[in-house]
Amino acid sequence: MKKRILVTGGAGFIGSHLCNRLLEQNNEVLCLDNYFTGNKENVLSLLDNPLFELIRHDVVNPYMAVVDEIYNLACPASPIHYQHNPIQTLKTSVMGAINMLETAKATGAKILQASTSEVYGDPEIHPQVESYWGNVNPIGERSCYDEGKRCAETLFMDYHRQTNLDIKIIRIFNTYGPNMHPNDGRVVSNFIVQCLQNKDITIYGNGKQSRSFQYVDDLVDGMIKMMATSKDFIGPVNIGNPNEFTILELAETIIRLTNSKSKLVFNSLPKDDPQQRKPDISLAREKLDWSPKIELEEGLKKTIEYFDEILKRDK
Ligand code: NAD
Ligand code: UDP
């Protein structure tokens, strides 16, 4: 059945893929964004679709629309961008959550929160399960994002308990793919752009810290499956790829796949940079019958192709 779906942060990296998939499924999509880190180019190919509507709006301010579902993605996700204006990041997470929850309450829509593995902070247990409460610095440079997202989860749970709202919470682990911004600052886009331009690869710290990288198509599958669950399953549920790599391994793989002449340079490690990150996805397997399908090299090849094209075009 055709639904009317609001995607906040829809012109960003993940949001643009989600809008595209929802349209492919013949839904009507309202894409709302203030273009802080996203841009119209990510959704350019969707603009001709009569089922697609693009709205410039900041989620810090209320927004009303009669919709069946809301995916709340609006929030900068890269450390350099969310630390650029930390007060705005917190406002986006917290006031954005309240405003979208109020929209859901007023219209009876189901609402999904794009939360993050950052709610686990620098985790003391490995891999991370949803029942782990995390190890987060509340006063550090990453706190505007980590604590903002934690507070948004709290708000979602409180609206659910207090007003019986139909909510869903997913915790997304490091995701990459086409439509990431070349200056996004996250590790996969940085390394690919550096390799394609034969520039030095910036390893922060000794590169032995780990992350688990998920290709964006797998995430979108998980998001849509989560939204489709019945009212009694609200999460939080981890959505990520459990294959773990050190940052050095990632750099070596990207050098090989791009045939690059780039050399590694070692810079200082940003404050509160988590040492390791790997999702336990048993809950997603059980409740959503979901697991990632795309291995790192396959996903990296598609992403390299994308960056190669846009770097040549922008020359
Ligand atoms: P992104 O920066 O590409 O997209 C975020 C989008 O939100 C952008 O289009 C931006 O312009 C928009 N936005 C920011 N503040 C806004 C505001 N106040 N009002 C309206 N729009 C606003 O990042 P992404 O990687 O696509 O992340 C999307 C969501 O997924 C975020 O909520 C992020 O926290 C979450 N997430 C992403 C990852 C990842 O690895 N990519 C991991 C965990 C969680
Ligand atoms: N990183 C790096 N070089 C870069 C960008 C990031 O070594 O050019 C490291 C960063 O310190 C972190 C990891 O890669 O340990 C992942 O960083 P990213 O910003 O992509 O995501 P997050 O830290 O939020 O998981």
mmCIF file of C-alpha atoms and ligand atoms in Angstrom:
data_model
loop_
_atom_site.group_PDB
_atom_site.id
_atom_site.type_symbol
_atom_site.label_atom_id
_atom_site.label_comp_id
_atom_site.label_asym_id
_atom_site.label_seq_id
_atom_site.Cartn_x
_atom_site.Cartn_y
_atom_site.Cartn_z
ATOM 1 C CA MET A 1 0.000 0.000 0.000
ATOM 2 C CA LYS A 2 1.287 3.460 -0.905
ATOM 3 C CA LYS A 3 2.331 5.519 2.124
ATOM 4 C CA ARG A 4 3.194 9.186 2.705
ATOM 5 C CA ILE A 5 6.600 9.261 4.317
ATOM 6 C CA LEU A 6 8.587 12.129 5.810
ATOM 7 C CA VAL A 7 12.389 11.776 5.796
ATOM 8 C CA THR A 8 14.225 14.437 7.826
ATOM 9 C CA GLY A 9 17.846 14.872 6.729
ATOM 10 C CA GLY A 10 16.683 13.398 3.415
ATOM 11 C CA ALA A 11 19.209 15.312 1.291
ATOM 12 C CA GLY A 12 22.138 13.857 3.234
ATOM 13 C CA PHE A 13 24.189 10.759 2.509
ATOM 14 C CA ILE A 14 21.931 8.076 4.069
ATOM 15 C CA GLY A 15 18.705 10.071 3.641
ATOM 16 C CA SER A 16 19.129 10.343 -0.139
ATOM 17 C CA HIS A 17 19.479 6.553 -0.483
ATOM 18 C CA LEU A 18 16.467 6.032 1.754
ATOM 19 C CA CYS A 19 14.307 8.503 -0.250
ATOM 20 C CA ASN A 20 15.311 6.751 -3.450
ATOM 21 C CA ARG A 21 14.369 3.303 -2.113
ATOM 22 C CA LEU A 22 11.051 4.491 -0.675
ATOM 23 C CA LEU A 23 10.146 6.008 -4.052
ATOM 24 C CA GLU A 24 11.108 2.777 -5.824
ATOM 25 C CA GLN A 25 8.529 1.121 -3.586
ATOM 26 C CA ASN A 26 5.994 3.621 -4.939
ATOM 27 C CA ASN A 27 5.585 5.691 -1.775
ATOM 28 C CA GLU A 28 5.095 9.446 -1.605
ATOM 29 C CA VAL A 29 8.210 11.002 -0.040
ATOM 30 C CA LEU A 30 8.572 14.352 1.713
ATOM 31 C CA CYS A 31 12.287 15.086 2.015
ATOM 32 C CA LEU A 32 13.042 17.752 4.613
ATOM 33 C CA ASP A 33 16.522 19.252 5.024
ATOM 34 C CA ASN A 34 18.279 22.503 5.935
ATOM 35 C CA TYR A 35 21.275 21.609 3.694
ATOM 36 C CA PHE A 36 23.818 21.962 6.513
ATOM 37 C CA THR A 37 25.755 18.868 5.421
ATOM 38 C CA GLY A 38 23.442 17.537 2.735
ATOM 39 C CA ASN A 39 22.719 19.076 -0.658
ATOM 40 C CA LYS A 40 20.168 19.136 -3.451
ATOM 41 C CA GLU A 41 22.561 17.306 -5.753
ATOM 42 C CA ASN A 42 22.094 14.108 -3.721
ATOM 43 C CA VAL A 43 18.393 14.098 -4.633
ATOM 44 C CA LEU A 44 18.627 15.766 -8.051
ATOM 45 C CA SER A 45 17.599 12.594 -9.871
ATOM 46 C CA LEU A 46 14.440 12.383 -7.721
ATOM 47 C CA LEU A 47 13.168 15.911 -8.376
ATOM 48 C CA ASP A 48 11.265 14.935 -11.526
ATOM 49 C CA ASN A 49 9.327 12.250 -9.686
ATOM 50 C CA PRO A 50 5.817 13.576 -8.887
ATOM 51 C CA LEU A 51 5.810 11.449 -5.713
ATOM 52 C CA PHE A 52 8.841 13.376 -4.387
ATOM 53 C CA GLU A 53 8.769 16.726 -2.587
ATOM 54 C CA LEU A 54 11.801 18.629 -1.297
ATOM 55 C CA ILE A 55 11.323 21.000 1.652
ATOM 56 C CA ARG A 56 13.915 23.373 3.102
ATOM 57 C CA HIS A 57 13.357 23.397 6.838
ATOM 58 C CA ASP A 58 15.355 23.262 10.077
ATOM 59 C CA VAL A 59 14.024 20.579 12.468
ATOM 60 C CA VAL A 60 14.870 22.840 15.412
ATOM 61 C CA ASN A 61 11.569 24.524 14.463
ATOM 62 C CA PRO A 62 8.243 22.649 14.495
ATOM 63 C CA TYR A 63 6.998 21.166 11.236
ATOM 64 C CA MET A 64 3.565 19.663 10.640
ATOM 65 C CA ALA A 65 2.507 17.340 7.835
ATOM 66 C CA VAL A 66 -0.010 14.537 7.671
ATOM 67 C CA VAL A 67 2.091 11.443 7.031
ATOM 68 C CA ASP A 68 2.025 7.696 7.767
ATOM 69 C CA GLU A 69 5.689 7.334 8.691
ATOM 70 C CA ILE A 70 8.599 9.542 9.754
ATOM 71 C CA TYR A 71 12.296 8.624 9.478
ATOM 72 C CA ASN A 72 14.194 11.101 11.667
ATOM 73 C CA LEU A 73 17.717 11.388 10.228
ATOM 74 C CA ALA A 74 18.375 15.137 10.448
ATOM 75 C CA CYS A 75 21.715 15.624 12.225
ATOM 76 C CA PRO A 76 25.296 16.102 11.030
ATOM 77 C CA ALA A 77 27.105 12.775 11.467
ATOM 78 C CA SER A 78 30.760 13.528 10.808
ATOM 79 C CA PRO A 79 32.835 14.635 13.830
ATOM 80 C CA ILE A 80 34.226 17.724 12.065
ATOM 81 C CA HIS A 81 30.729 18.859 11.121
ATOM 82 C CA TYR A 82 28.926 18.085 14.363
ATOM 83 C CA GLN A 83 31.718 19.795 16.322
ATOM 84 C CA HIS A 84 31.609 22.898 14.080
ATOM 85 C CA ASN A 85 28.567 24.258 15.958
ATOM 86 C CA PRO A 86 28.008 21.914 18.923
ATOM 87 C CA ILE A 87 25.055 23.913 20.285
ATOM 88 C CA GLN A 88 23.236 23.600 16.950
ATOM 89 C CA THR A 89 24.051 19.846 16.935
ATOM 90 C CA LEU A 90 22.448 19.407 20.351
ATOM 91 C CA LYS A 91 19.458 21.513 19.345
ATOM 92 C CA THR A 92 19.049 19.446 16.178
ATOM 93 C CA SER A 93 19.137 16.157 18.094
ATOM 94 C CA VAL A 94 16.983 17.181 21.029
ATOM 95 C CA MET A 95 14.582 19.821 19.666
ATOM 96 C CA GLY A 96 14.461 18.000 16.326
ATOM 97 C CA ALA A 97 13.392 14.825 18.131
ATOM 98 C CA ILE A 98 10.722 16.678 20.132
ATOM 99 C CA ASN A 99 9.381 18.438 17.034
ATOM 100 C CA MET A 100 9.182 15.247 14.988
ATOM 101 C CA LEU A 101 7.660 13.285 17.892
ATOM 102 C CA GLU A 102 4.999 16.009 18.176
ATOM 103 C CA THR A 103 4.316 15.672 14.438
ATOM 104 C CA ALA A 104 3.970 11.893 14.886
ATOM 105 C CA LYS A 105 1.679 12.412 17.877
ATOM 106 C CA ALA A 106 -0.540 14.883 16.036
ATOM 107 C CA THR A 107 -0.870 12.737 12.928
ATOM 108 C CA GLY A 108 -0.666 9.211 14.376
ATOM 109 C CA ALA A 109 2.438 8.437 12.285
ATOM 110 C CA LYS A 110 4.958 5.725 13.094
ATOM 111 C CA ILE A 111 8.366 7.300 13.777
ATOM 112 C CA LEU A 112 11.890 5.866 13.485
ATOM 113 C CA GLN A 113 14.927 7.442 15.101
ATOM 114 C CA ALA A 114 18.318 7.132 13.397
ATOM 115 C CA SER A 115 20.395 6.677 16.542
ATOM 116 C CA THR A 116 24.025 5.675 16.574
ATOM 117 C CA SER A 117 26.674 3.343 17.928
ATOM 118 C CA GLU A 118 28.076 6.512 19.540
ATOM 119 C CA VAL A 119 25.567 5.980 22.354
ATOM 120 C CA TYR A 120 27.996 3.249 23.501
ATOM 121 C CA GLY A 121 30.843 5.829 23.649
ATOM 122 C CA ASP A 122 34.254 4.203 24.099
ATOM 123 C CA PRO A 123 32.777 0.770 24.889
ATOM 124 C CA GLU A 124 34.035 -1.471 27.682
ATOM 125 C CA ILE A 125 32.323 -4.507 26.234
ATOM 126 C CA HIS A 126 32.967 -5.949 22.814
ATOM 127 C CA PRO A 127 31.029 -6.491 20.594
ATOM 128 C CA GLN A 128 28.335 -4.040 21.677
ATOM 129 C CA VAL A 129 24.889 -5.399 22.544
ATOM 130 C CA GLU A 130 21.801 -3.220 22.840
ATOM 131 C CA SER A 131 21.521 -3.869 26.593
ATOM 132 C CA TYR A 132 24.917 -2.172 27.190
ATOM 133 C CA TRP A 133 24.410 1.360 28.576
ATOM 134 C CA GLY A 134 27.651 2.758 27.219
ATOM 135 C CA ASN A 135 30.721 4.634 28.365
ATOM 136 C CA VAL A 136 30.209 8.224 27.254
ATOM 137 C CA ASN A 137 32.017 11.380 28.323
ATOM 138 C CA PRO A 138 29.220 13.912 29.010
ATOM 139 C CA ILE A 139 31.471 16.998 28.796
ATOM 140 C CA GLY A 140 33.838 16.262 25.923
ATOM 141 C CA GLU A 141 34.078 17.418 22.321
ATOM 142 C CA ARG A 142 32.015 14.485 21.006
ATOM 143 C CA SER A 143 29.341 14.908 23.689
ATOM 144 C CA CYS A 144 27.127 17.267 21.656
ATOM 145 C CA TYR A 145 26.532 14.370 19.274
ATOM 146 C CA ASP A 146 26.716 11.374 21.656
ATOM 147 C CA GLU A 147 24.620 12.894 24.428
ATOM 148 C CA GLY A 148 22.259 14.555 21.935
ATOM 149 C CA LYS A 149 21.553 11.162 20.400
ATOM 150 C CA ARG A 150 21.219 9.552 23.848
ATOM 151 C CA CYS A 151 18.735 12.239 24.872
ATOM 152 C CA ALA A 152 16.792 11.692 21.635
ATOM 153 C CA GLU A 153 16.500 7.979 22.496
ATOM 154 C CA THR A 154 15.192 8.970 25.945
ATOM 155 C CA LEU A 155 12.623 11.288 24.371
ATOM 156 C CA PHE A 156 11.466 8.568 21.999
ATOM 157 C CA MET A 157 11.014 6.129 24.891
ATOM 158 C CA ASP A 158 9.200 8.720 27.010
ATOM 159 C CA TYR A 159 6.792 9.638 24.202
ATOM 160 C CA HIS A 160 6.177 5.919 23.740
ATOM 161 C CA ARG A 161 5.491 5.301 27.443
ATOM 162 C CA GLN A 162 3.570 8.512 28.030
ATOM 163 C CA THR A 163 1.547 8.803 24.820
ATOM 164 C CA ASN A 164 1.694 5.257 23.406
ATOM 165 C CA LEU A 165 3.384 6.508 20.244
ATOM 166 C CA ASP A 166 4.478 3.887 17.692
ATOM 167 C CA ILE A 167 8.264 4.362 17.810
ATOM 168 C CA LYS A 168 11.321 2.537 16.440
ATOM 169 C CA ILE A 169 14.964 3.110 17.417
ATOM 170 C CA ILE A 170 17.892 1.840 15.385
ATOM 171 C CA ARG A 171 21.554 2.260 16.340
ATOM 172 C CA ILE A 172 23.542 2.699 13.166
ATOM 173 C CA PHE A 173 27.214 1.667 13.043
ATOM 174 C CA ASN A 174 29.755 3.321 10.680
ATOM 175 C CA THR A 175 28.159 3.435 7.239
ATOM 176 C CA TYR A 176 29.722 4.428 3.908
ATOM 177 C CA GLY A 177 28.822 4.617 0.228
ATOM 178 C CA PRO A 178 28.086 6.954 -2.692
ATOM 179 C CA ASN A 179 26.655 10.426 -1.866
ATOM 180 C CA MET A 180 29.041 10.915 1.067
ATOM 181 C CA HIS A 181 30.471 14.399 0.699
ATOM 182 C CA PRO A 182 34.139 14.428 -0.457
ATOM 183 C CA ASN A 183 34.949 16.824 2.418
ATOM 184 C CA ASP A 184 32.759 14.964 4.869
ATOM 185 C CA GLY A 185 35.782 14.192 7.067
ATOM 186 C CA ARG A 186 34.852 10.615 7.862
ATOM 187 C CA VAL A 187 37.469 7.956 7.410
ATOM 188 C CA VAL A 188 36.189 6.119 4.313
ATOM 189 C CA SER A 189 35.589 9.269 2.248
ATOM 190 C CA ASN A 190 38.861 10.855 3.434
ATOM 191 C CA PHE A 191 40.965 7.794 2.503
ATOM 192 C CA ILE A 192 39.301 7.270 -0.888
ATOM 193 C CA VAL A 193 39.673 10.927 -1.896
ATOM 194 C CA GLN A 194 43.289 10.985 -0.649
ATOM 195 C CA CYS A 195 44.107 7.784 -2.574
ATOM 196 C CA LEU A 196 42.458 8.928 -5.804
ATOM 197 C CA GLN A 197 44.487 12.160 -5.638
ATOM 198 C CA ASN A 198 47.698 10.340 -4.566
ATOM 199 C CA LYS A 199 47.815 12.546 -1.470
ATOM 200 C CA ASP A 200 49.026 11.472 1.979
ATOM 201 C CA ILE A 201 46.617 9.253 3.898
ATOM 202 C CA THR A 202 45.879 10.799 7.278
ATOM 203 C CA ILE A 203 45.912 8.110 9.968
ATOM 204 C CA TYR A 204 44.792 9.509 13.315
ATOM 205 C CA GLY A 205 46.699 7.924 16.204
ATOM 206 C CA ASN A 206 48.505 4.653 15.448
ATOM 207 C CA GLY A 207 45.679 3.325 13.242
ATOM 208 C CA LYS A 208 45.143 0.289 15.462
ATOM 209 C CA GLN A 209 41.692 1.479 16.546
ATOM 210 C CA SER A 210 38.924 -0.495 14.895
ATOM 211 C CA ARG A 211 35.565 0.136 13.239
ATOM 212 C CA SER A 212 33.010 -2.098 11.510
ATOM 213 C CA PHE A 213 31.935 -0.653 8.166
ATOM 214 C CA GLN A 214 28.522 -1.155 6.649
ATOM 215 C CA TYR A 215 27.549 -0.398 3.053
ATOM 216 C CA VAL A 216 24.606 2.011 2.796
ATOM 217 C CA ASP A 217 22.295 -0.372 0.851
ATOM 218 C CA ASP A 218 22.413 -2.871 3.733
ATOM 219 C CA LEU A 219 21.499 -0.124 6.193
ATOM 220 C CA VAL A 220 18.530 1.024 4.094
ATOM 221 C CA ASP A 221 17.250 -2.588 3.989
ATOM 222 C CA GLY A 222 17.491 -2.719 7.796
ATOM 223 C CA MET A 223 15.752 0.646 8.253
ATOM 224 C CA ILE A 224 12.792 -0.328 6.095
ATOM 225 C CA LYS A 225 12.501 -3.741 7.762
ATOM 226 C CA MET A 226 12.549 -2.069 11.172
ATOM 227 C CA MET A 227 9.832 0.411 10.197
ATOM 228 C CA ALA A 228 7.667 -2.503 9.008
ATOM 229 C CA THR A 229 7.731 -4.315 12.377
ATOM 230 C CA SER A 230 4.619 -4.435 14.539
ATOM 231 C CA LYS A 231 4.022 -1.941 17.346
ATOM 232 C CA ASP A 232 5.370 -4.261 20.054
ATOM 233 C CA PHE A 233 8.950 -4.178 18.699
ATOM 234 C CA ILE A 234 10.535 -0.787 19.282
ATOM 235 C CA GLY A 235 14.253 -1.608 19.631
ATOM 236 C CA PRO A 236 16.780 -0.200 20.124
ATOM 237 C CA VAL A 237 18.342 -2.490 17.561
ATOM 238 C CA ASN A 238 21.897 -2.401 16.206
ATOM 239 C CA ILE A 239 22.187 -2.107 12.426
ATOM 240 C CA GLY A 240 25.768 -2.580 11.291
ATOM 241 C CA ASN A 241 28.233 -4.958 9.712
ATOM 242 C CA PRO A 242 30.054 -7.029 12.369
ATOM 243 C CA ASN A 243 33.201 -7.471 10.233
ATOM 244 C CA GLU A 244 35.768 -5.415 12.116
ATOM 245 C CA PHE A 245 38.864 -3.746 10.621
ATOM 246 C CA THR A 246 41.601 -1.563 12.015
ATOM 247 C CA ILE A 247 41.995 1.858 10.418
ATOM 248 C CA LEU A 248 45.394 0.716 9.074
ATOM 249 C CA GLU A 249 43.756 -2.294 7.393
ATOM 250 C CA LEU A 250 41.155 0.009 5.857
ATOM 251 C CA ALA A 251 43.897 2.308 4.497
ATOM 252 C CA GLU A 252 45.840 -0.623 3.006
ATOM 253 C CA THR A 253 42.702 -2.014 1.338
ATOM 254 C CA ILE A 254 41.797 1.341 -0.223
ATOM 255 C CA ILE A 255 45.417 1.868 -1.453
ATOM 256 C CA ARG A 256 45.275 -1.554 -3.130
ATOM 257 C CA LEU A 257 41.820 -1.052 -4.697
ATOM 258 C CA THR A 258 42.758 2.359 -6.123
ATOM 259 C CA ASN A 259 46.346 1.419 -7.136
ATOM 260 C CA SER A 260 47.363 4.567 -5.309
ATOM 261 C CA LYS A 261 50.848 5.917 -4.672
ATOM 262 C CA SER A 262 49.656 7.545 -1.436
ATOM 263 C CA LYS A 263 51.764 7.193 1.711
ATOM 264 C CA LEU A 264 50.534 6.926 5.281
ATOM 265 C CA VAL A 265 51.080 9.889 7.615
ATOM 266 C CA PHE A 266 50.300 9.680 11.319
ATOM 267 C CA ASN A 267 48.454 12.591 12.960
ATOM 268 C CA SER A 268 47.293 12.967 16.550
ATOM 269 C CA LEU A 269 44.228 11.029 17.667
ATOM 270 C CA PRO A 270 41.133 13.217 18.220
ATOM 271 C CA LYS A 271 39.898 13.429 21.833
ATOM 272 C CA ASP A 272 37.601 10.628 23.057
ATOM 273 C CA ASP A 273 38.073 8.692 19.804
ATOM 274 C CA PRO A 274 36.655 5.212 20.566
ATOM 275 C CA GLN A 275 39.245 2.394 20.427
ATOM 276 C CA GLN A 276 36.948 -0.234 19.005
ATOM 277 C CA ARG A 277 33.469 -0.617 17.567
ATOM 278 C CA LYS A 278 31.644 -3.770 16.474
ATOM 279 C CA PRO A 279 27.925 -4.493 16.596
ATOM 280 C CA ASP A 280 26.331 -7.605 17.988
ATOM 281 C CA ILE A 281 23.499 -8.043 15.471
ATOM 282 C CA SER A 282 21.739 -11.070 17.012
ATOM 283 C CA LEU A 283 18.637 -8.978 17.744
ATOM 284 C CA ALA A 284 18.377 -7.683 14.161
ATOM 285 C CA ARG A 285 18.826 -11.231 12.836
ATOM 286 C CA GLU A 286 16.104 -12.529 15.138
ATOM 287 C CA LYS A 287 13.520 -9.735 14.928
ATOM 288 C CA LEU A 288 14.102 -8.375 11.414
ATOM 289 C CA ASP A 289 15.578 -11.418 9.695
ATOM 290 C CA TRP A 290 18.277 -8.948 8.632
ATOM 291 C CA SER A 291 22.017 -9.215 8.214
ATOM 292 C CA PRO A 292 24.384 -7.250 5.940
ATOM 293 C CA LYS A 293 25.044 -8.732 2.498
ATOM 294 C CA ILE A 294 27.765 -6.492 1.077
ATOM 295 C CA GLU A 295 31.374 -7.173 2.050
ATOM 296 C CA LEU A 296 33.843 -4.333 2.569
ATOM 297 C CA GLU A 297 35.765 -4.706 -0.726
ATOM 298 C CA GLU A 298 32.586 -4.856 -2.810
ATOM 299 C CA GLY A 299 31.155 -1.767 -1.110
ATOM 300 C CA LEU A 300 34.462 0.095 -1.327
ATOM 301 C CA LYS A 301 34.674 -0.558 -5.086
ATOM 302 C CA LYS A 302 31.238 1.018 -5.640
ATOM 303 C CA THR A 303 32.179 3.972 -3.431
ATOM 304 C CA ILE A 304 35.544 4.475 -5.174
ATOM 305 C CA GLU A 305 33.740 4.522 -8.540
ATOM 306 C CA TYR A 306 31.418 7.260 -7.230
ATOM 307 C CA PHE A 307 34.239 9.457 -5.903
ATOM 308 C CA ASP A 308 36.322 8.909 -9.039
ATOM 309 C CA GLU A 309 33.444 10.222 -11.122
ATOM 310 C CA ILE A 310 32.697 13.303 -9.009
ATOM 311 C CA LEU A 311 36.380 14.234 -8.621
ATOM 312 C CA LYS A 312 36.864 14.066 -12.415
ATOM 313 C CA ARG A 313 33.683 16.093 -12.954
ATOM 314 C CA ASP A 314 34.671 18.804 -10.442
ATOM 315 C CA LYS A 315 38.218 19.210 -11.848
HETATM 316 P P1 NAD B 1 24.731 13.581 6.617
HETATM 317 O O1 NAD B 1 25.443 14.674 7.310
HETATM 318 O O2 NAD B 1 25.123 13.264 5.209
HETATM 319 O O3 NAD B 1 23.157 13.800 6.651
HETATM 320 C C1 NAD B 1 22.478 14.507 7.647
HETATM 321 C C2 NAD B 1 21.443 15.389 6.964
HETATM 322 O O4 NAD B 1 20.713 16.108 7.961
HETATM 323 C C3 NAD B 1 22.078 16.431 6.031
HETATM 324 O O5 NAD B 1 21.384 16.458 4.805
HETATM 325 C C4 NAD B 1 21.899 17.742 6.792
HETATM 326 O O6 NAD B 1 21.834 18.867 5.951
HETATM 327 C C5 NAD B 1 20.608 17.464 7.546
HETATM 328 N N1 NAD B 1 20.463 18.311 8.744
HETATM 329 C C6 NAD B 1 21.373 18.555 9.716
HETATM 330 N N2 NAD B 1 20.862 19.365 10.653
HETATM 331 C C7 NAD B 1 19.577 19.630 10.271
HETATM 332 C C8 NAD B 1 18.527 20.409 10.818
HETATM 333 N N3 NAD B 1 18.686 21.089 11.966
HETATM 334 N N4 NAD B 1 17.341 20.461 10.155
HETATM 335 C C9 NAD B 1 17.158 19.785 8.986
HETATM 336 N N5 NAD B 1 18.131 19.033 8.418
HETATM 337 C C10 NAD B 1 19.321 18.958 9.060
HETATM 338 O O7 NAD B 1 24.908 12.278 7.549
HETATM 339 P P2 NAD B 1 24.438 10.788 7.340
HETATM 340 O O8 NAD B 1 25.635 9.935 7.444
HETATM 341 O O9 NAD B 1 23.568 10.675 6.169
HETATM 342 O O10 NAD B 1 23.602 10.574 8.682
HETATM 343 C C11 NAD B 1 22.179 10.538 8.697
HETATM 344 C C12 NAD B 1 21.713 10.145 10.087
HETATM 345 O O11 NAD B 1 22.198 8.847 10.420
HETATM 346 C C13 NAD B 1 22.177 11.094 11.186
HETATM 347 O O12 NAD B 1 21.138 11.270 12.117
HETATM 348 C C14 NAD B 1 23.320 10.342 11.829
HETATM 349 O O13 NAD B 1 23.469 10.677 13.178
HETATM 350 C C15 NAD B 1 22.877 8.889 11.662
HETATM 351 N N6 NAD B 1 24.033 7.986 11.671
HETATM 352 C C16 NAD B 1 24.896 7.917 10.616
HETATM 353 C C17 NAD B 1 25.987 7.070 10.690
HETATM 354 C C18 NAD B 1 26.965 6.931 9.538
HETATM 355 O O14 NAD B 1 27.944 6.193 9.676
HETATM 356 N N7 NAD B 1 26.770 7.541 8.414
HETATM 357 C C19 NAD B 1 26.221 6.308 11.840
HETATM 358 C C20 NAD B 1 25.331 6.435 12.900
HETATM 359 C C21 NAD B 1 24.235 7.260 12.804
HETATM 360 N N1 UDP B 2 40.209 8.561 11.063
HETATM 361 C C1 UDP B 2 41.495 8.553 10.546
HETATM 362 N N2 UDP B 2 41.764 9.391 9.510
HETATM 363 C C2 UDP B 2 40.834 10.198 8.941
HETATM 364 C C3 UDP B 2 39.512 10.189 9.466
HETATM 365 C C4 UDP B 2 39.236 9.365 10.536
HETATM 366 O O1 UDP B 2 42.369 7.825 11.011
HETATM 367 O O2 UDP B 2 41.169 10.918 7.974
HETATM 368 C C5 UDP B 2 39.883 7.638 12.180
HETATM 369 C C6 UDP B 2 39.185 8.296 13.355
HETATM 370 O O3 UDP B 2 40.137 8.812 14.263
HETATM 371 C C7 UDP B 2 38.411 7.135 13.941
HETATM 372 C C8 UDP B 2 38.040 6.297 12.719
HETATM 373 O O4 UDP B 2 38.952 6.680 11.693
HETATM 374 O O5 UDP B 2 39.225 6.357 14.793
HETATM 375 C C9 UDP B 2 36.618 6.509 12.250
HETATM 376 O O6 UDP B 2 36.399 7.887 12.129
HETATM 377 P P1 UDP B 2 35.053 8.520 11.547
HETATM 378 O O7 UDP B 2 35.147 9.990 11.744
HETATM 379 O O8 UDP B 2 34.819 8.013 10.172
HETATM 380 O O9 UDP B 2 33.900 7.885 12.448
HETATM 381 P P2 UDP B 2 33.680 7.727 14.050
HETATM 382 O O10 UDP B 2 34.918 8.153 14.770
HETATM 383 O O11 UDP B 2 32.529 8.612 14.360
HETATM 384 O O12 UDP B 2 33.413 6.292 14.225
#
